[in-house]
mmCIF file of C-alpha atoms in Angstrom:
data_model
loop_
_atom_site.group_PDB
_atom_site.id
_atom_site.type_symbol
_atom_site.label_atom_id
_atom_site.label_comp_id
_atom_site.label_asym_id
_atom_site.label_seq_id
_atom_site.Cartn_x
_atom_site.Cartn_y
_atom_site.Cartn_z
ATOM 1 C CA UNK H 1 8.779 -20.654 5.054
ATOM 2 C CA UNK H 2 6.404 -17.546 4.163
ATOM 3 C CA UNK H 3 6.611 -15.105 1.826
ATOM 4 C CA UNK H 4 4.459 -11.866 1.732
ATOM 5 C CA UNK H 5 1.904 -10.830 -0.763
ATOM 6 C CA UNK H 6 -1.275 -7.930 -0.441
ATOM 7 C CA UNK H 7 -4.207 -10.045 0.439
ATOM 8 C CA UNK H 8 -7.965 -9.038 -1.403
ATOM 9 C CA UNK H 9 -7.822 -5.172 0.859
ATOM 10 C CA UNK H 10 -4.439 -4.752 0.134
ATOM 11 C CA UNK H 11 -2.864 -5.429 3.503
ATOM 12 C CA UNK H 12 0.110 -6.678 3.228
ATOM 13 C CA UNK H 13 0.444 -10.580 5.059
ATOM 14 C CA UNK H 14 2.349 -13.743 5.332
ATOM 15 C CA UNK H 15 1.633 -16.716 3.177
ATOM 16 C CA UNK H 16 3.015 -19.941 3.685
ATOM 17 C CA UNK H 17 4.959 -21.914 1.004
ATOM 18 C CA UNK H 18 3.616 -25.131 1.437
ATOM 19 C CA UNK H 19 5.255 -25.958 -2.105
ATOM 20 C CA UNK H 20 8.461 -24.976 -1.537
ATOM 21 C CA UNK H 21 11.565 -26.795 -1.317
ATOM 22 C CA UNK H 22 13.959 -24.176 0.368
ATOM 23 C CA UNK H 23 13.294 -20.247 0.549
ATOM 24 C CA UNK H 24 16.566 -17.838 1.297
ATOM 25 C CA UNK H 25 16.305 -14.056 1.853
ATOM 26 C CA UNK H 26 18.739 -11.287 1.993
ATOM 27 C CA UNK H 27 18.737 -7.888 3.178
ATOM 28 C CA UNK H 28 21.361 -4.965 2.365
ATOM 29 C CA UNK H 29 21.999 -1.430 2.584
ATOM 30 C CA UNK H 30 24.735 1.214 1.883
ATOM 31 C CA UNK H 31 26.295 2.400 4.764
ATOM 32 C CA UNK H 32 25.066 5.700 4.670
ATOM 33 C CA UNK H 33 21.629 4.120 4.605
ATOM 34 C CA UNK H 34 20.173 5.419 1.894
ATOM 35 C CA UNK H 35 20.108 2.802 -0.567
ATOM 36 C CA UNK H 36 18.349 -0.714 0.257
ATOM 37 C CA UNK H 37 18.041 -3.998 -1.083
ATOM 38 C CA UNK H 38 17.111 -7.297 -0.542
ATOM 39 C CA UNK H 39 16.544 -10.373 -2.833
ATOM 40 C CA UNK H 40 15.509 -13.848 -2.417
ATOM 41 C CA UNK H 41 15.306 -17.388 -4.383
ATOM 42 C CA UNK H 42 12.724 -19.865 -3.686
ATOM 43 C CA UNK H 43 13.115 -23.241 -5.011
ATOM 44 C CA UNK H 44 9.651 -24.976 -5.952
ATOM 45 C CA UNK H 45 8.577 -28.570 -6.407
ATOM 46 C CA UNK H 46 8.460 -27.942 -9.849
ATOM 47 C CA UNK H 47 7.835 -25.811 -12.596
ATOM 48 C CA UNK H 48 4.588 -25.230 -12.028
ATOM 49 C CA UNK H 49 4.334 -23.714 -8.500
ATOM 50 C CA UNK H 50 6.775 -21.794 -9.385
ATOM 51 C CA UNK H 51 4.732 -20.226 -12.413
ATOM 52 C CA UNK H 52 1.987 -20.093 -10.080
ATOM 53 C CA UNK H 53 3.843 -17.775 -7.603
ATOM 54 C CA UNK H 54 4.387 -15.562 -10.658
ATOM 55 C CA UNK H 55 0.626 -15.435 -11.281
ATOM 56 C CA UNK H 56 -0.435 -14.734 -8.281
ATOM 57 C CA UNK H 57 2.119 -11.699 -7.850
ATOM 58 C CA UNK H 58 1.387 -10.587 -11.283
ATOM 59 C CA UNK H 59 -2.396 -10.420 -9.993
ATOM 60 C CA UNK H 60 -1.843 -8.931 -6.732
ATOM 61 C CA UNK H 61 0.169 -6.061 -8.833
ATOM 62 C CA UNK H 62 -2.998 -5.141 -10.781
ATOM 63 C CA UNK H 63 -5.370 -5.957 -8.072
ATOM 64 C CA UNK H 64 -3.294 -3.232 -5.451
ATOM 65 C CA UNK H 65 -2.157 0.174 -6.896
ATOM 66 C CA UNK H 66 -1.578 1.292 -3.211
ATOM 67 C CA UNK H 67 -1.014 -1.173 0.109
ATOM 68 C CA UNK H 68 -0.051 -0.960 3.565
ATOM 69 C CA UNK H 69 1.435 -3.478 5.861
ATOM 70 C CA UNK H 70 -0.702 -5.105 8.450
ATOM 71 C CA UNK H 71 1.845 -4.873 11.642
ATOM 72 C CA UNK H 72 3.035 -1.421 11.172
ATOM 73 C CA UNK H 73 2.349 2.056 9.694
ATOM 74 C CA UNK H 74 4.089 1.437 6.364
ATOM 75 C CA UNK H 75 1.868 2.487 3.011
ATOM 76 C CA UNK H 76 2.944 2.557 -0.537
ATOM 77 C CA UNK H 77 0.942 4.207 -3.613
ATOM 78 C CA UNK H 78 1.606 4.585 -6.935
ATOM 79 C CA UNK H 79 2.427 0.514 -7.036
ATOM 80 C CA UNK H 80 2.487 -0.185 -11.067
ATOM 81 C CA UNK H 81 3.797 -3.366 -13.452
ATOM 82 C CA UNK H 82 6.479 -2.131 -15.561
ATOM 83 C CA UNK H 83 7.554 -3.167 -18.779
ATOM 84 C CA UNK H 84 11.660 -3.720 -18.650
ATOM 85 C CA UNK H 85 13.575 -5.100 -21.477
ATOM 86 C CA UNK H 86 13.678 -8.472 -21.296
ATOM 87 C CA UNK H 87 15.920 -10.413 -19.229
ATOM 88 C CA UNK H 88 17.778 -12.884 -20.502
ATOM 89 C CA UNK H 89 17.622 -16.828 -19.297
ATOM 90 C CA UNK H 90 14.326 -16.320 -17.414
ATOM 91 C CA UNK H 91 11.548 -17.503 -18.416
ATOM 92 C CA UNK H 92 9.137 -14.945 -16.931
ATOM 93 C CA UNK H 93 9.874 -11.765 -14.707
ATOM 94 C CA UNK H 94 7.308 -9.503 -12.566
ATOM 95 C CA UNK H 95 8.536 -5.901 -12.760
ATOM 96 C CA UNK H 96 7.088 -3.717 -9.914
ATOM 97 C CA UNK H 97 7.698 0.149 -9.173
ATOM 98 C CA UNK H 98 6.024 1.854 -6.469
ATOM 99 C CA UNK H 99 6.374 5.190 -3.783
ATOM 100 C CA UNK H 100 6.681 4.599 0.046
ATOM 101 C CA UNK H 101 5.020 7.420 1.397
ATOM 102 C CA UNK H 102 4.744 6.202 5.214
ATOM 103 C CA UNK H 103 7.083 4.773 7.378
ATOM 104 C CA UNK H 104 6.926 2.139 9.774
ATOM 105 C CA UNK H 105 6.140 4.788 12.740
ATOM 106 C CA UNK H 106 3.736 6.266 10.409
ATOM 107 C CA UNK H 107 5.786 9.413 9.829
ATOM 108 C CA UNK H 108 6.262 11.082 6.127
ATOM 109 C CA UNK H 109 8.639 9.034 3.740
ATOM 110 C CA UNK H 110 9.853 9.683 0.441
ATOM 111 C CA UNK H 111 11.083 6.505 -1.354
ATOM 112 C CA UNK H 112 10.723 4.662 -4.454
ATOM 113 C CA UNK H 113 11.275 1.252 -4.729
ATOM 114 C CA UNK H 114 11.491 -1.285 -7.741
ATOM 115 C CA UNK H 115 11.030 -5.313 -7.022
ATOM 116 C CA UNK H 116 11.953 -7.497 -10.290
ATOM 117 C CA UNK H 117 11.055 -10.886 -9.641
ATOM 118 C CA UNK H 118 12.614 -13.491 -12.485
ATOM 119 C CA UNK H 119 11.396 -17.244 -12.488
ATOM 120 C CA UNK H 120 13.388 -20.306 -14.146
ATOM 121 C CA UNK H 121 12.166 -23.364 -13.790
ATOM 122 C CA UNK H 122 11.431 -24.101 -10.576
ATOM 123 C CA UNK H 123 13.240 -21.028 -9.377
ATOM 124 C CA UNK H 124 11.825 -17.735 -8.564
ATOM 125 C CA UNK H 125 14.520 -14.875 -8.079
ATOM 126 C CA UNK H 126 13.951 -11.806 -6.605
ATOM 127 C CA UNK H 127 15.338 -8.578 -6.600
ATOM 128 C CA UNK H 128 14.333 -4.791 -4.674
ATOM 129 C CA UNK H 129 16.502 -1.679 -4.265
ATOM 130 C CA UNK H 130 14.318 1.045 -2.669
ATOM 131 C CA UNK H 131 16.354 5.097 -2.280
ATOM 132 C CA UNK H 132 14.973 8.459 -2.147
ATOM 133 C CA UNK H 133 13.332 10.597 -5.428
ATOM 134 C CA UNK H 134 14.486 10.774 -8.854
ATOM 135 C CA UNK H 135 15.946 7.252 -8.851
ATOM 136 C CA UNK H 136 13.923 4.864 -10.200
ATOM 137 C CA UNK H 137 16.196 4.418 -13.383
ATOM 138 C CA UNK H 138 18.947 3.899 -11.214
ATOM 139 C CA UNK H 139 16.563 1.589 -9.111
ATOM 140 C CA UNK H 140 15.596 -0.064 -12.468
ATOM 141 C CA UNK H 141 19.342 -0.705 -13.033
ATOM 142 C CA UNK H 142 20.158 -2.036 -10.098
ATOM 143 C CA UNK H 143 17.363 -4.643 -9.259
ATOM 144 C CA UNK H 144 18.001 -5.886 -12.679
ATOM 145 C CA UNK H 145 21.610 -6.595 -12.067
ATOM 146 C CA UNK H 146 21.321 -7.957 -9.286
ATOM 147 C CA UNK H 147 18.922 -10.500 -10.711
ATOM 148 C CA UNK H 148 21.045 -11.321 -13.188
ATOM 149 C CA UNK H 149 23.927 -11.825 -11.161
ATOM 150 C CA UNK H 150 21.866 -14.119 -9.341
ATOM 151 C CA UNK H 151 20.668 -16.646 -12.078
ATOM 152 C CA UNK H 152 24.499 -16.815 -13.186
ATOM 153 C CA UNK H 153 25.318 -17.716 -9.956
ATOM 154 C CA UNK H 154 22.295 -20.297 -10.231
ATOM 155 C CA UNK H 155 23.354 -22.034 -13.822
ATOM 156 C CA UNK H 156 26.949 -21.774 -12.627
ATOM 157 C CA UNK H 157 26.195 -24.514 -10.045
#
């Protein structure tokens, strides 16, 4: 199980989850392809890796206000914490926004992406929807729905 955070240059790598019980991932899109998602829960030991994860996201957020992946040509700027209104039944949440300005073939890109990531517990939720300009309310909306949806479906069971 890994999961991917900027390392201390801002290069985007794999970290294992040595204290994780179970990790699931999801990708989406519309079928015009111009609206992505993805989301993920990771169940922890215990409470306190999981607010641990948090941290360390939080930090990498402030540390990186632009990052690029390591295996490709992909770069993002403009990467920000946002304040949202508060969530309910979480007991923390990471709210990121940020631009995609290169692809993975290193050619011009224009997207906006925001990544909510909720935490519970032992459970960290995440949510991304990534589309073109002028959508990052709609992005806003959307990510936190999703996330949401998903800790519903958590209590539920």
């Amino acid at each position: 199980m890994a999961k991917t955070l900027p390392d201390q240059n801002c290069k985007i790598v794999a970290e294992s989850l040595t204290d994780a019980l179970a990790n699931q991932w999801r990708d989406a899109k519309n079928p015009d392809n111009t609206v992505f998602a993805s989301s993920s829960l990771t169940v922890y030991k215990g409470a306190d890796f999981a607010k641990r994860d948090i941290a360390r996201q939080r930090d990498a957020l402030r540390q990186c206000p632009s990052k690029s992946e390591t295996n490709d040509k992909r770069q993002w700027d403009n990467v920000h914490e946002v304040k949202i209104p508060a969530l309910k039944g979480f007991d923390d949440v990471v709210a990121e926004e940020g631009h995609l300005g290169t692809d993975e073939k290193g050619q011009k890109a224009d997207t906006y992406y925001v990544s909510l990531t909720g935490r519970r517990g032992q459970y960290v939720l995440n949510s991304a929807v990534s589309r073109g300009p002028d959508t990052q309310d709609q992005n806003r909306t959307d990510a936190a729905n999703a996330l949401s949806l998903m800790l519903s479906r958590l209590a539920s069971r």
